[in-house]
XYZ file of C-alpha atoms in Angstrom:
109
model
C 48.135 -1.101 -23.273
C 51.150 -1.289 -20.981
C 52.463 2.026 -22.263
C 49.129 3.709 -21.516
C 49.184 2.329 -17.988
C 52.811 3.349 -17.478
C 52.148 6.846 -18.841
C 49.175 7.268 -16.543
C 51.117 6.184 -13.465
C 54.276 8.129 -14.295
C 52.618 11.493 -14.960
C 51.107 13.084 -11.799
C 48.474 15.021 -13.760
C 47.189 11.872 -15.446
C 47.303 10.071 -12.122
C 45.231 12.817 -10.472
C 42.669 12.737 -13.299
C 42.503 8.943 -13.067
C 42.022 9.127 -9.284
C 39.233 11.704 -9.635
C 37.457 9.545 -12.206
C 37.729 6.471 -9.965
C 36.432 8.432 -6.958
C 33.489 9.748 -8.994
C 32.642 6.245 -10.216
C 32.739 4.844 -6.686
C 30.601 7.746 -5.457
C 28.035 7.156 -8.220
C 27.841 3.433 -7.464
C 27.433 4.008 -3.716
C 24.785 6.648 -4.391
C 22.797 4.238 -6.586
C 23.025 1.493 -3.974
C 21.777 3.866 -1.272
C 18.853 4.926 -3.488
C 18.015 1.273 -4.130
C 18.040 0.434 -0.418
C 15.871 3.453 0.406
C 13.429 2.576 -2.398
C 13.107 -1.015 -1.213
C 12.587 0.211 2.355
C 9.827 2.585 1.261
C 8.155 -0.169 -0.761
C 8.227 -2.513 2.249
C 6.785 0.186 4.516
C 3.998 0.869 2.013
C 3.329 -2.876 1.801
C 2.986 -3.083 5.591
C 0.587 -0.113 5.565
C -1.409 -1.853 2.806
C -1.611 -5.030 4.864
C -2.746 -3.071 7.909
C -5.327 -1.137 5.881
C -6.832 -4.295 4.393
C -6.886 -6.027 7.771
C -4.405 -8.749 6.871
C -1.737 -10.011 9.244
C 1.636 -8.319 9.005
C 4.360 -10.957 8.507
C 6.544 -11.514 11.564
C 9.474 -13.248 9.857
C 11.240 -12.923 6.538
C 9.812 -16.253 5.358
C 6.280 -15.078 6.130
C 6.990 -11.854 4.247
C 8.257 -13.773 1.203
C 5.193 -16.020 1.249
C 2.831 -13.051 1.603
C 4.490 -11.120 -1.215
C 4.482 -14.146 -3.524
C 0.784 -14.740 -2.829
C -0.022 -11.106 -3.606
C 2.059 -11.265 -6.789
C 0.161 -14.382 -7.861
C -3.139 -12.585 -7.238
C -1.954 -9.635 -9.316
C -0.877 -11.966 -12.137
C -4.286 -13.649 -12.151
C -6.081 -10.299 -12.201
C -3.858 -9.073 -15.018
C -4.493 -12.192 -17.105
C -8.233 -11.904 -16.588
C -8.235 -8.270 -17.658
C -6.071 -9.091 -20.682
C -8.508 -11.815 -21.706
C -11.425 -9.394 -21.318
C -9.637 -6.816 -23.454
C -8.915 -9.466 -26.097
C -12.570 -10.487 -26.209
C -13.867 -6.923 -26.392
C -11.335 -6.057 -29.086
C -12.326 -9.143 -31.040
C -15.995 -8.149 -30.863
C -15.262 -4.582 -31.969
C -13.173 -5.787 -34.906
C -15.872 -8.253 -35.951
C -18.543 -5.534 -35.774
C -16.445 -3.108 -37.819
C -15.688 -5.823 -40.357
C -19.379 -6.660 -40.693
C -20.208 -2.959 -41.160
C -17.598 -2.653 -43.910
C -18.809 -5.835 -45.591
C -22.413 -4.606 -45.485
C -21.296 -1.230 -46.832
C -19.372 -2.844 -49.694
C -22.176 -5.263 -50.552
C -24.843 -2.563 -50.497
C -22.944 -0.482 -53.080
């Protein structure tokens, strides 16, 4: 490992390639961070527009924003669990009906 490091530092071509790779990696990381910050900003702006549209109060502080977001997430979780339960029940009914049809078909033959 030491010889690889020494070879890279002693040869200017390898050093230039290594520097270009490091610069590209740093550029890619910074670019991803900027995209993440912009995405979060857009999501927050859309959330504020949603709150305005529904007539709810827009949070004034960060703590209010956290509380508001957590309440909305809890509401979404509850709605998702209710819809999952409804899908389970409807699927159960469909399976039972199909099973009864097959049983009737087998018994009638």
